[in-house]
Backbone as a chain_set.jsonl record, in Angstrom:
{"seq": "MIKLILTLLNILGAIILFLVSYLSLKAYKILRERIFLMLLTSFSLLAASMIGQGLLFLSLYLSHPRRIIMISLTFVSNIVSFIFQITAYIILAISYSKRVRERSLLSLSVLMSMLRDRGFPINLYIFMGGDIICISLLFFIAFQALLIYLENRKINSLLVLTGFAMFGLGHIFRLISLLFLNDTLYIFSRIIYFLGIIPFLAMVIQVNRVK", "coords": {"N": [[29.425, 12.49, 29.139], [26.682, 12.953, 29.143], [26.381, 14.8, 27.334], [27.41, 13.263, 25.179], [25.381, 11.686, 24.805], [22.697, 13.234, 24.256], [23.409, 13.937, 22.099], [23.81, 11.789, 20.322], [21.025, 10.798, 20.778], [19.476, 12.877, 19.529], [20.574, 12.221, 16.672], [19.598, 9.429, 16.596], [16.647, 9.937, 16.345], [16.517, 11.564, 14.249], [16.808, 9.589, 12.319], [14.547, 7.892, 12.848], [12.847, 9.763, 12.468], [13.471, 10.136, 9.407], [12.511, 7.815, 8.509], [10.113, 7.465, 8.989], [9.247, 9.685, 7.288], [9.714, 8.343, 5.032], [8.21, 6.06, 5.15], [5.701, 7.537, 5.086], [5.531, 8.623, 2.423], [5.204, 5.909, 0.987], [2.676, 5.655, 1.786], [1.451, 7.662, 0.973], [1.506, 7.128, -2.021], [0.053, 4.458, -1.892], [-2.645, 5.5, -0.923], [-2.879, 8.139, -2.012], [-3.592, 10.424, -0.494], [-3.429, 13.514, 0.797], [-2.415, 14.364, 3.276], [-0.573, 12.494, 3.815], [1.535, 13.283, 2.126], [1.82, 15.82, 3.246], [3.09, 15.215, 5.583], [5.315, 13.91, 5.092], [7.128, 15.801, 3.859], [7.011, 17.614, 6.264], [8.322, 16.138, 8.159], [10.64, 15.276, 7.065], [11.927, 17.936, 7.029], [12.28, 18.233, 9.848], [13.774, 16.077, 10.356], [16.06, 16.719, 9.127], [16.543, 18.984, 10.432], [17.136, 17.903, 13.159], [18.984, 16.148, 12.513], [21.178, 17.42, 11.389], [21.821, 19.141, 13.7], [22.442, 17.049, 15.296], [25.098, 15.72, 13.98], [26.779, 18.243, 13.949], [26.954, 18.626, 16.738], [28.233, 16.707, 17.544], [30.678, 16.593, 16.367], [31.59, 18.986, 17.488], [31.895, 17.574, 20.044], [33.917, 15.704, 20.003], [35.694, 17.268, 18.657], [36.422, 19.271, 20.218], [36.898, 22.525, 20.032], [37.626, 26.032, 19.801], [35.825, 27.646, 22.702], [34.481, 30.232, 21.859], [33.848, 29.344, 19.245], [32.478, 26.794, 19.441], [30.138, 28.451, 20.947], [29.434, 30.383, 18.794], [28.985, 28.492, 16.728], [27.0, 26.862, 17.483], [25.063, 28.471, 18.346], [24.049, 29.5, 15.952], [23.064, 27.112, 14.506], [21.119, 26.404, 16.275], [19.498, 28.407, 15.77], [18.887, 27.832, 12.667], [17.855, 25.467, 13.349], [15.012, 26.272, 14.492], [13.845, 27.521, 12.865], [13.287, 25.526, 10.558], [11.994, 23.832, 12.088], [9.709, 25.323, 12.54], [8.697, 25.974, 10.075], [7.839, 23.285, 9.593], [5.743, 22.745, 11.263], [4.082, 24.949, 10.605], [3.591, 23.782, 8.221], [2.029, 21.587, 8.68], [0.022, 22.662, 9.91], [-1.311, 24.096, 8.579], [-2.198, 21.991, 6.645], [-3.826, 20.265, 8.574], [-5.613, 22.221, 9.361], [-7.124, 22.572, 6.885], [-7.709, 19.965, 6.263], [-9.69, 19.446, 8.598], [-11.732, 21.398, 7.941], [-12.802, 20.555, 5.41], [-13.602, 17.929, 6.462], [-15.196, 18.327, 8.703], [-5.325, 18.938, 13.053], [22.433, 19.504, 21.562], [24.077, 20.131, 22.044], [24.346, 19.998, 25.255], [25.641, 21.657, 27.625], [27.103, 23.367, 26.212], [24.987, 25.101, 25.331], [23.305, 25.46, 27.496], [25.473, 27.042, 28.852], [25.786, 29.211, 27.273], [23.537, 30.549, 27.386], [23.82, 31.286, 29.826], [25.593, 33.022, 29.791], [27.045, 36.424, 30.214], [27.287, 38.141, 27.675], [25.838, 37.326, 25.614], [22.695, 37.742, 25.809], [20.631, 37.927, 24.274], [20.433, 35.577, 23.063], [18.717, 34.248, 24.895], [16.263, 34.94, 24.58], [15.67, 34.614, 22.145], [15.595, 31.631, 21.968], [13.827, 30.917, 23.592], [11.494, 32.659, 22.384], [11.488, 31.035, 20.061], [10.549, 28.675, 20.975], [7.822, 29.263, 21.812], [6.693, 29.799, 19.832], [6.467, 27.388, 18.54], [5.283, 26.112, 20.325], [2.402, 27.045, 20.367], [2.0, 26.766, 17.651], [2.101, 23.753, 17.758], [-0.213, 23.56, 19.749], [-2.639, 24.479, 17.836], [-2.283, 22.235, 15.929], [-2.458, 20.0, 17.544], [-5.081, 20.576, 18.415], [-6.643, 20.268, 16.275], [-6.001, 17.758, 15.377], [-7.261, 16.453, 17.268], [-9.8, 17.117, 17.033], [-10.281, 15.604, 14.469], [-9.936, 12.925, 15.59], [-12.199, 12.895, 17.307], [-14.145, 12.523, 15.52], [-13.666, 10.396, 13.978], [-12.692, 8.63, 15.689], [-10.502, 6.931, 15.246], [-7.814, 4.369, 15.481], [-5.643, 5.432, 14.303], [-5.852, 8.01, 13.589], [-5.813, 8.588, 17.028], [-3.085, 7.879, 17.449], [-1.88, 10.197, 16.097], [-2.495, 12.43, 17.503], [-1.678, 11.793, 19.935], [1.183, 11.798, 19.093], [1.495, 14.421, 18.429], [0.679, 15.895, 20.336], [2.786, 14.821, 22.516], [4.887, 15.8, 21.166], [4.711, 19.071, 21.598], [4.548, 19.233, 24.119], [7.095, 18.38, 24.815], [8.48, 20.82, 23.834], [7.403, 22.86, 25.589], [8.24, 21.835, 28.159], [10.89, 22.162, 27.487], [11.141, 25.27, 27.17], [10.497, 25.86, 29.781], [12.781, 24.663, 31.001], [14.85, 26.466, 29.932], [13.676, 28.637, 31.126], [14.578, 28.446, 33.772], [16.878, 27.533, 33.706], [17.74, 24.848, 33.761], [19.515, 21.704, 33.778], [18.692, 19.245, 33.905], [15.848, 19.011, 33.531], [15.966, 20.192, 30.778], [16.967, 17.542, 29.212], [15.01, 15.967, 30.032], [13.101, 17.341, 28.561], [13.925, 16.835, 25.744], [13.784, 13.768, 25.834], [11.013, 13.427, 25.857], [10.455, 14.833, 23.535], [11.812, 12.982, 21.653], [10.198, 10.658, 22.068], [7.798, 11.274, 21.161], [7.933, 10.862, 18.631], [7.67, 8.143, 17.95], [4.605, 7.533, 18.2], [3.816, 8.215, 15.314], [5.562, 6.679, 13.921], [4.436, 4.208, 14.597], [1.949, 4.6, 13.471], [2.519, 5.196, 10.318], [3.529, 2.616, 9.813], [1.557, 1.167, 10.743], [-0.633, 1.921, 8.348], [0.65, 0.941, 5.993], [0.866, -1.754, 6.312], [-1.851, -2.316, 6.306], [-3.12, -1.597, 4.149]], "CA": [[28.523, 11.711, 28.71], [25.518, 13.63, 28.937], [26.402, 15.586, 26.244], [27.361, 12.402, 24.191], [23.678, 10.668, 24.932], [21.982, 14.007, 23.832], [23.783, 14.17, 20.592], [22.975, 10.248, 20.064], [19.332, 11.027, 20.996], [19.138, 13.537, 18.169], [20.821, 11.343, 15.333], [18.639, 8.41, 16.657], [15.313, 10.632, 16.236], [16.383, 11.826, 12.898], [17.042, 8.403, 11.554], [13.207, 7.914, 12.785], [11.895, 10.698, 11.469], [13.607, 10.112, 8.083], [11.724, 6.428, 8.351], [8.532, 8.186, 9.139], [9.062, 10.13, 6.076], [9.668, 7.469, 3.645], [6.601, 5.358, 4.945], [4.48, 8.268, 4.272], [5.566, 8.432, 1.135], [4.591, 4.779, 0.634], [1.034, 5.832, 2.263], [0.717, 8.315, 0.109], [1.502, 6.382, -3.131], [-0.912, 3.688, -1.849], [-3.661, 6.042, -0.811], [-3.429, 9.158, -2.142], [-4.143, 11.317, 0.441], [-2.604, 14.93, 0.506], [-1.88, 14.359, 4.576], [0.828, 11.651, 3.762], [2.45, 14.474, 1.478], [2.422, 16.806, 4.425], [3.703, 14.597, 6.951], [6.575, 13.587, 4.542], [7.765, 17.249, 4.019], [7.394, 18.344, 7.475], [9.105, 15.189, 9.133], [11.96, 15.529, 6.366], [12.439, 19.225, 7.621], [12.38, 18.102, 11.269], [14.978, 15.143, 10.465], [17.324, 17.485, 8.323], [17.132, 19.597, 11.465], [18.061, 17.033, 13.892], [20.574, 15.168, 12.155], [22.513, 18.481, 11.04], [22.394, 19.562, 14.913], [23.396, 15.888, 16.084], [26.33, 15.739, 13.569], [27.484, 19.423, 14.546], [27.272, 18.61, 18.579], [28.876, 15.199, 17.889], [32.219, 16.981, 15.795], [32.193, 19.683, 18.771], [32.181, 16.932, 21.256], [34.956, 15.221, 19.554], [37.197, 18.163, 18.313], [36.899, 20.362, 21.54], [37.107, 23.735, 19.142], [37.877, 27.173, 21.228], [34.47, 28.314, 23.386], [33.854, 31.048, 21.186], [33.732, 28.836, 17.995], [31.451, 26.381, 19.907], [29.182, 29.18, 21.019], [28.992, 30.572, 17.604], [27.969, 27.255, 15.754], [25.661, 26.348, 18.338], [23.924, 29.538, 18.312], [23.473, 29.529, 14.282], [22.423, 25.476, 14.453], [19.612, 26.033, 16.797], [18.356, 29.348, 14.713], [18.441, 27.21, 11.744], [16.671, 24.44, 13.681], [13.991, 26.735, 14.817], [13.465, 28.228, 11.038], [13.34, 23.896, 9.854], [10.974, 23.251, 12.739], [8.505, 26.237, 12.487], [8.354, 25.964, 8.813], [7.32, 21.994, 9.261], [4.866, 22.829, 12.025], [3.347, 25.373, 10.097], [2.851, 23.033, 6.784], [0.925, 20.655, 9.281], [-0.837, 23.329, 10.878], [-2.252, 24.348, 7.296], [-2.532, 20.784, 6.223], [-4.899, 19.887, 9.43], [-6.952, 22.973, 9.202], [-7.915, 22.387, 5.708], [-8.408, 18.499, 6.537], [-10.887, 19.791, 9.451], [-12.762, 21.927, 7.13], [-13.308, 19.268, 4.453], [-14.274, 16.716, 6.805], [-16.24, 19.047, 9.647], [-4.228, 18.971, 13.733], [23.537, 20.563, 21.683], [24.788, 20.004, 23.311], [23.486, 20.671, 26.48], [26.264, 22.155, 28.274], [26.88, 24.612, 25.519], [23.645, 25.602, 25.078], [22.907, 26.041, 29.087], [26.496, 27.759, 29.291], [25.874, 30.269, 26.271], [22.605, 31.054, 27.495], [24.081, 32.075, 31.076], [26.688, 33.953, 29.483], [26.085, 38.01, 29.991], [27.715, 38.839, 26.954], [24.766, 36.584, 24.665], [21.472, 37.913, 26.731], [19.383, 38.129, 23.209], [19.802, 34.136, 22.696], [17.782, 33.171, 25.715], [15.152, 35.258, 24.21], [15.622, 33.89, 20.69], [15.439, 30.565, 22.152], [12.402, 31.225, 24.2], [10.442, 32.723, 21.275], [11.394, 30.029, 19.164], [9.67, 27.728, 21.872], [6.536, 29.738, 22.283], [5.774, 30.155, 18.552], [6.381, 26.102, 18.153], [4.099, 25.302, 21.164], [1.085, 27.784, 19.419], [1.467, 25.927, 16.195], [1.47, 22.525, 18.137], [-1.082, 23.187, 20.094], [-3.191, 24.408, 17.212], [-2.175, 21.098, 15.314], [-3.118, 19.064, 18.278], [-6.595, 20.746, 18.63], [-7.229, 20.036, 15.032], [-5.813, 16.477, 15.416], [-8.024, 16.075, 18.338], [-11.154, 17.1, 16.025], [-10.273, 14.628, 13.792], [-9.957, 11.78, 16.543], [-13.634, 12.678, 17.922], [-15.245, 12.436, 14.404], [-13.811, 8.898, 12.989], [-12.616, 7.427, 16.431], [-9.719, 5.633, 14.427], [-6.518, 4.435, 16.274], [-4.359, 6.017, 13.484], [-6.038, 9.601, 14.327], [-5.279, 8.633, 18.258], [-1.282, 8.244, 17.34], [-1.044, 11.411, 15.366], [-2.904, 13.129, 17.974], [-0.656, 11.775, 20.791], [2.615, 12.127, 18.425], [1.672, 16.088, 18.303], [0.561, 16.51, 21.91], [4.116, 14.86, 23.206], [5.86, 17.47, 20.82], [4.412, 20.016, 22.29], [4.847, 18.656, 25.638], [8.707, 18.317, 24.974], [8.691, 22.066, 23.894], [7.142, 23.176, 27.112], [9.476, 21.463, 29.075], [12.472, 22.724, 27.045], [10.914, 26.555, 27.448], [10.548, 25.882, 31.11], [14.446, 24.449, 31.536], [15.113, 27.659, 29.673], [13.292, 29.642, 32.215], [14.891, 28.199, 35.476], [18.316, 27.109, 33.276], [17.728, 23.441, 34.307], [20.411, 20.805, 32.718], [18.17, 17.935, 34.062], [14.693, 19.32, 32.794], [16.212, 19.995, 29.455], [17.345, 16.54, 28.984], [13.658, 15.867, 30.029], [12.235, 17.546, 27.377], [14.496, 16.083, 24.693], [13.457, 12.69, 25.555], [9.869, 13.856, 25.417], [10.166, 15.191, 21.935], [12.16, 11.872, 21.183], [9.24, 9.472, 22.517], [6.706, 11.722, 20.409], [8.291, 10.418, 17.432], [7.22, 6.812, 17.889], [3.403, 7.336, 17.722], [3.583, 8.403, 14.118], [6.192, 5.455, 13.284], [3.417, 3.339, 14.414], [0.982, 4.979, 12.136], [2.518, 4.736, 9.22], [3.832, 1.326, 9.671], [0.185, 0.36, 10.548], [-1.098, 2.172, 7.24], [1.522, 0.521, 5.375], [0.784, -2.948, 6.746], [-3.03, -2.654, 5.997], [-3.086, -1.438, 2.465]], "C": [[27.141, 12.027, 28.421], [25.324, 14.299, 27.784], [26.508, 14.576, 24.617], [25.921, 11.647, 24.168], [22.765, 11.725, 24.303], [22.095, 13.934, 22.331], [23.445, 12.922, 19.716], [21.631, 10.309, 19.935], [19.03, 11.677, 19.634], [19.619, 12.707, 16.765], [19.917, 10.262, 15.211], [17.023, 9.031, 16.056], [15.507, 11.086, 14.968], [16.451, 10.937, 11.93], [15.617, 7.906, 11.595], [12.412, 8.557, 12.161], [11.896, 10.384, 9.92], [12.751, 8.618, 7.86], [10.272, 6.593, 8.062], [8.497, 8.808, 7.785], [8.879, 9.249, 4.795], [8.627, 6.578, 3.66], [5.472, 6.375, 4.777], [4.517, 8.58, 2.943], [4.857, 7.125, 0.436], [3.26, 4.935, 0.935], [0.785, 6.401, 1.389], [0.358, 7.971, -1.553], [0.384, 5.889, -3.343], [-2.668, 4.647, -1.867], [-3.933, 7.437, -1.113], [-3.804, 10.609, -1.569], [-3.388, 12.373, 0.993], [-1.938, 14.811, 1.967], [-0.385, 13.84, 4.682], [1.681, 12.402, 3.622], [2.826, 15.339, 2.671], [3.29, 16.429, 5.182], [5.368, 14.042, 6.537], [7.476, 14.654, 4.385], [8.19, 17.851, 5.047], [8.582, 17.378, 8.563], [10.502, 15.104, 8.139], [12.517, 16.989, 6.919], [13.052, 19.051, 9.092], [13.648, 17.088, 11.278], [15.99, 15.65, 9.972], [17.901, 18.198, 9.431], [17.88, 18.8, 12.46], [19.083, 16.431, 13.796], [21.814, 16.179, 11.878], [22.683, 19.227, 12.584], [23.034, 18.414, 15.689], [24.714, 15.935, 15.466], [27.202, 16.93, 13.965], [27.838, 19.253, 15.706], [28.189, 17.713, 18.68], [30.742, 15.702, 17.475], [32.385, 17.736, 16.764], [32.687, 18.732, 19.669], [33.448, 16.417, 20.953], [36.092, 16.102, 19.233], [37.681, 19.223, 19.474], [37.502, 21.785, 20.814], [37.215, 24.602, 20.424], [36.173, 27.25, 21.333], [33.845, 29.218, 22.398], [33.521, 30.494, 19.926], [32.298, 27.955, 18.375], [29.864, 27.246, 19.785], [28.744, 29.693, 19.817], [27.987, 29.61, 16.543], [27.028, 26.702, 16.346], [24.324, 27.178, 18.259], [23.148, 29.559, 16.591], [22.617, 27.992, 14.342], [21.181, 25.902, 15.052], [18.558, 27.558, 16.175], [17.971, 28.793, 13.324], [17.621, 26.248, 12.153], [15.278, 24.961, 13.866], [13.326, 26.952, 13.584], [12.655, 26.435, 10.59], [11.818, 23.828, 10.853], [9.772, 23.957, 12.546], [7.983, 25.868, 11.28], [7.63, 24.363, 8.772], [6.241, 22.18, 10.241], [3.941, 23.651, 11.102], [2.507, 24.758, 8.596], [1.518, 22.286, 7.611], [-0.032, 21.235, 9.831], [-2.029, 23.656, 9.431], [-3.234, 22.993, 6.748], [-3.852, 20.157, 6.874], [-5.826, 20.557, 9.38], [-7.702, 22.691, 7.967], [-8.629, 20.688, 5.711], [-9.725, 18.702, 7.661], [-12.028, 20.172, 8.63], [-13.481, 20.937, 5.945], [-13.958, 18.262, 5.191], [-15.03, 17.056, 8.202], [-17.356, 18.936, 9.642], [-2.744, 19.158, 14.012], [24.359, 19.913, 22.746], [24.881, 20.704, 24.359], [24.338, 21.639, 27.342], [26.59, 23.368, 27.5], [26.015, 25.64, 25.078], [23.388, 26.199, 26.701], [24.459, 27.346, 29.185], [26.472, 29.176, 28.39], [24.359, 30.793, 26.633], [22.696, 32.058, 28.973], [25.322, 33.005, 30.881], [26.375, 35.758, 29.376], [26.352, 38.48, 28.63], [26.597, 38.349, 25.417], [23.49, 36.42, 25.442], [20.487, 37.531, 25.605], [19.069, 36.341, 22.88], [18.646, 33.365, 23.863], [16.274, 33.806, 25.203], [14.804, 34.868, 23.023], [15.063, 32.499, 20.931], [13.898, 30.22, 22.694], [11.229, 31.551, 23.109], [10.248, 31.914, 20.258], [10.119, 28.969, 19.687], [8.072, 27.942, 21.551], [5.846, 29.621, 20.783], [5.548, 28.27, 17.855], [5.228, 25.633, 18.909], [2.74, 25.762, 20.394], [1.266, 26.879, 18.679], [1.405, 24.759, 16.705], [0.373, 22.252, 18.744], [-2.593, 23.208, 18.864], [-3.914, 23.006, 16.62], [-2.814, 19.967, 16.014], [-4.722, 19.21, 18.571], [-7.3, 20.336, 17.308], [-7.015, 18.47, 14.729], [-7.296, 15.658, 16.471], [-9.391, 15.894, 17.648], [-11.464, 16.147, 15.315], [-11.004, 13.306, 14.208], [-11.372, 11.722, 16.724], [-14.689, 12.201, 16.888], [-14.932, 10.827, 14.029], [-13.117, 7.953, 14.377], [-11.621, 6.615, 16.034], [-8.468, 5.807, 15.366], [-5.504, 5.205, 15.708], [-4.534, 7.5, 14.063], [-5.538, 9.797, 15.727], [-3.437, 8.698, 18.35], [-0.741, 9.255, 16.981], [-1.448, 12.379, 16.332], [-1.826, 12.907, 19.368], [0.657, 12.413, 20.462], [2.703, 14.172, 18.537], [1.897, 16.567, 19.922], [2.092, 16.392, 22.67], [5.14, 16.152, 22.453], [5.893, 18.662, 21.449], [4.865, 20.189, 23.946], [6.525, 19.091, 25.81], [8.815, 19.902, 24.684], [8.151, 23.024, 25.004], [8.096, 22.94, 28.075], [10.729, 22.142, 28.67], [12.212, 24.33, 27.583], [11.193, 26.821, 29.161], [12.223, 25.606, 31.654], [14.688, 25.926, 31.279], [15.205, 28.863, 30.473], [14.077, 29.841, 33.259], [16.291, 27.67, 34.872], [18.506, 25.81, 33.674], [18.469, 22.525, 33.258], [19.105, 19.5, 32.75], [16.516, 17.88, 33.239], [14.75, 19.483, 30.995], [16.594, 18.675, 28.9], [15.856, 15.815, 28.844], [13.246, 15.943, 28.715], [12.788, 17.067, 25.969], [14.001, 14.468, 24.684], [11.897, 12.524, 25.29], [9.304, 13.785, 24.048], [10.611, 13.838, 21.247], [11.165, 11.008, 21.035], [7.776, 9.897, 21.6], [6.737, 11.275, 19.005], [7.447, 8.794, 17.146], [5.765, 6.527, 17.391], [3.091, 7.161, 15.783], [4.337, 7.632, 13.175], [5.327, 4.774, 13.175], [2.551, 3.335, 13.378], [1.263, 4.557, 11.239], [2.865, 3.332, 8.855], [2.416, 0.478, 9.639], [-0.633, 0.501, 9.242], [-0.49, 1.361, 6.146], [1.089, -1.116, 5.068], [-1.022, -3.436, 6.161], [-3.414, -2.419, 4.369], [-2.026, -2.252, 1.711]], "O": [[26.499, 11.437, 27.552], [24.219, 14.395, 27.251], [26.048, 14.829, 23.504], [25.638, 10.999, 23.16], [21.858, 11.174, 23.679], [21.169, 13.884, 21.521], [22.909, 12.999, 18.61], [21.094, 9.844, 18.929], [18.419, 11.083, 18.745], [18.82, 12.676, 15.828], [19.411, 9.98, 14.124], [16.389, 8.316, 15.28], [14.449, 11.028, 14.342], [16.218, 11.259, 10.765], [15.221, 7.45, 10.522], [11.479, 8.182, 11.451], [10.884, 10.335, 9.221], [12.353, 8.49, 6.703], [9.522, 6.074, 7.235], [7.592, 8.382, 7.068], [8.123, 9.417, 3.838], [8.07, 6.214, 2.623], [4.378, 6.012, 4.343], [3.466, 8.807, 2.343], [4.077, 7.247, -0.509], [2.531, 4.234, 0.234], [-0.127, 5.952, 0.694], [-0.627, 8.348, -2.187], [-0.373, 6.211, -4.259], [-3.587, 4.434, -2.658], [-4.936, 8.0, -0.674], [-4.204, 11.61, -2.162], [-2.555, 11.992, 1.815], [-0.766, 15.186, 1.952], [0.592, 14.326, 5.251], [2.584, 12.552, 4.446], [3.992, 15.531, 3.014], [4.24, 17.137, 5.517], [6.305, 13.832, 7.308], [8.633, 14.477, 4.766], [9.247, 18.476, 5.131], [9.372, 17.797, 9.409], [11.514, 14.794, 8.767], [13.707, 17.008, 7.235], [14.09, 19.599, 9.464], [14.506, 17.25, 12.146], [17.047, 15.11, 10.299], [19.108, 18.262, 9.661], [19.09, 18.956, 12.624], [19.943, 16.169, 14.637], [23.01, 15.942, 12.044], [23.694, 19.92, 12.704], [23.918, 18.586, 16.528], [25.629, 16.179, 16.253], [28.353, 16.674, 14.318], [28.973, 19.623, 16.01], [28.961, 17.693, 19.639], [31.745, 15.31, 18.071], [33.445, 17.452, 17.323], [33.814, 18.901, 20.134], [34.273, 16.736, 21.809], [37.261, 15.795, 19.468], [38.763, 19.785, 19.644], [38.657, 22.081, 21.118], [37.032, 24.267, 21.594], [35.396, 27.011, 20.409], [32.677, 28.989, 22.084], [32.755, 31.239, 19.315], [31.222, 28.229, 17.844], [28.893, 27.011, 19.066], [27.542, 29.505, 19.626], [26.935, 29.787, 15.928], [26.195, 26.033, 15.734], [23.139, 26.861, 18.164], [21.957, 29.623, 16.286], [21.399, 28.03, 14.17], [20.157, 25.783, 14.381], [17.333, 27.679, 16.169], [16.921, 29.157, 12.796], [16.624, 26.03, 11.464], [14.347, 24.257, 13.476], [12.202, 26.49, 13.388], [11.448, 26.377, 10.354], [10.708, 23.784, 10.324], [8.748, 23.294, 12.378], [6.834, 25.426, 11.276], [6.816, 24.215, 7.861], [5.414, 21.358, 9.846], [2.925, 23.043, 10.766], [1.427, 25.055, 8.085], [0.336, 22.379, 7.281], [-0.974, 20.582, 10.28], [-3.243, 23.455, 9.401], [-4.443, 22.938, 6.524], [-4.761, 19.663, 6.208], [-6.944, 20.043, 9.342], [-8.925, 22.577, 8.042], [-9.73, 20.343, 5.281], [-10.736, 18.032, 7.457], [-13.073, 19.527, 8.555], [-14.693, 20.762, 5.824], [-14.887, 17.671, 4.64], [-15.473, 16.098, 8.834], [-18.043, 19.567, 10.445], [-2.303, 18.98, 15.147], [24.924, 19.471, 23.747], [25.386, 21.822, 24.459], [23.668, 22.542, 27.844], [26.384, 24.444, 28.061], [26.27, 26.74, 24.587], [23.306, 27.409, 26.911], [24.247, 28.477, 29.62], [27.099, 30.155, 28.795], [24.049, 31.7, 25.861], [22.054, 33.073, 29.245], [25.893, 33.61, 31.789], [25.589, 36.245, 28.564], [25.562, 39.362, 28.293], [26.635, 38.983, 24.363], [23.101, 35.298, 25.768], [19.524, 36.833, 25.927], [17.98, 35.857, 22.574], [17.99, 32.331, 23.735], [15.24, 33.178, 25.435], [13.604, 34.753, 22.777], [14.134, 32.12, 20.217], [13.08, 29.424, 22.233], [10.225, 30.85, 22.982], [9.219, 31.884, 19.583], [9.122, 28.595, 19.07], [7.285, 27.08, 21.159], [4.648, 29.387, 20.621], [4.744, 27.946, 16.98], [4.338, 24.935, 18.424], [2.047, 24.904, 19.846], [0.613, 25.881, 18.984], [0.438, 24.215, 16.173], [-0.194, 21.167, 18.615], [-3.44, 22.315, 18.878], [-5.085, 22.625, 16.634], [-3.522, 19.128, 15.456], [-5.47, 18.28, 18.874], [-8.506, 20.088, 17.323], [-7.761, 17.919, 13.92], [-7.984, 14.653, 16.296], [-10.02, 14.836, 17.641], [-12.605, 15.686, 15.293], [-11.986, 12.739, 13.729], [-11.937, 10.68, 16.392], [-15.763, 11.663, 17.159], [-15.878, 10.071, 13.806], [-12.995, 6.736, 14.237], [-11.728, 5.453, 16.425], [-8.094, 6.856, 15.891], [-4.574, 5.643, 16.385], [-3.716, 8.09, 14.769], [-4.918, 10.833, 15.969], [-2.743, 9.377, 19.107], [0.432, 9.546, 17.217], [-0.805, 13.419, 16.191], [-1.214, 13.894, 19.776], [1.216, 13.267, 21.15], [3.678, 14.911, 18.671], [2.763, 17.227, 20.496], [2.618, 17.339, 23.256], [5.826, 17.041, 22.958], [6.921, 19.237, 21.809], [5.361, 21.094, 24.617], [7.036, 19.852, 26.633], [9.447, 20.386, 25.622], [8.76, 24.088, 25.124], [8.678, 23.812, 28.72], [11.508, 22.629, 29.489], [13.028, 24.729, 28.414], [11.885, 27.708, 29.662], [12.753, 26.259, 32.553], [14.745, 26.672, 32.257], [16.082, 29.715, 30.608], [14.353, 30.944, 33.731], [17.0, 27.288, 35.803], [19.672, 25.589, 34.002], [18.146, 22.535, 32.07], [18.698, 18.951, 31.726], [16.113, 16.949, 32.542], [13.927, 19.072, 30.176], [16.492, 18.774, 27.678], [15.517, 15.211, 27.827], [13.06, 15.029, 27.912], [11.958, 16.937, 25.069], [13.838, 13.927, 23.59], [11.505, 11.595, 24.584], [8.362, 13.183, 23.533], [9.913, 13.463, 20.305], [11.073, 10.473, 19.93], [6.867, 9.097, 21.379], [5.742, 11.294, 18.28], [6.745, 8.536, 16.169], [5.501, 5.688, 16.531], [2.421, 6.321, 15.183], [4.113, 7.664, 11.965], [5.0, 4.422, 12.042], [2.356, 2.433, 12.564], [0.648, 3.563, 10.853], [2.561, 2.871, 7.755], [2.129, -0.47, 8.908], [-1.293, -0.47, 8.871], [-1.294, 1.078, 5.258], [0.995, -1.623, 3.95], [-1.349, -4.546, 5.741], [-3.987, -3.231, 3.643], [-1.95, -2.18, 0.485]]}, "num_chains": 1, "name": "protein.A"}
């Protein structure tokens, strides 16, 4: 049941991210602000990452393939997911750094069993390294978003700051869950990351309503 919940959470999160991307495109057409174009690109990458993993984990959950196949597919999907996430965060980091200068931000059991497997020790370092890179980028992005909020004190800026902070917090808890191989903490980290999408959805909805 836990595996299915996490899989559905991934798919639901991807759907919301695609919705955020669509509304960001509409906001860009209205305001012609480059930040919304960057949000469109970044959240589309994050959504593609989540929907890909969600569908893969759902197929693994339903088909019950051999363990070595599950491990191999999960490993590859996590590597691809990290590449998509890091690329998305780099785009956002570049965008927000420019903005500040101009105006001066799996299946759970398969993953855990794979990390515990002595035959795959490198996986732990790859996943931890990926989370550390994501945390560093999100810290930089959140700091830029904080500077923007302190400058204009707008609710939209606060929503963006909150969203990136929750993304970073989700990665921090996932890193801790990998360090201690704690299933419950891993679930908690994914819930926090999922909730981090909500402020962005609220922001683009508000922009589209106002304009």
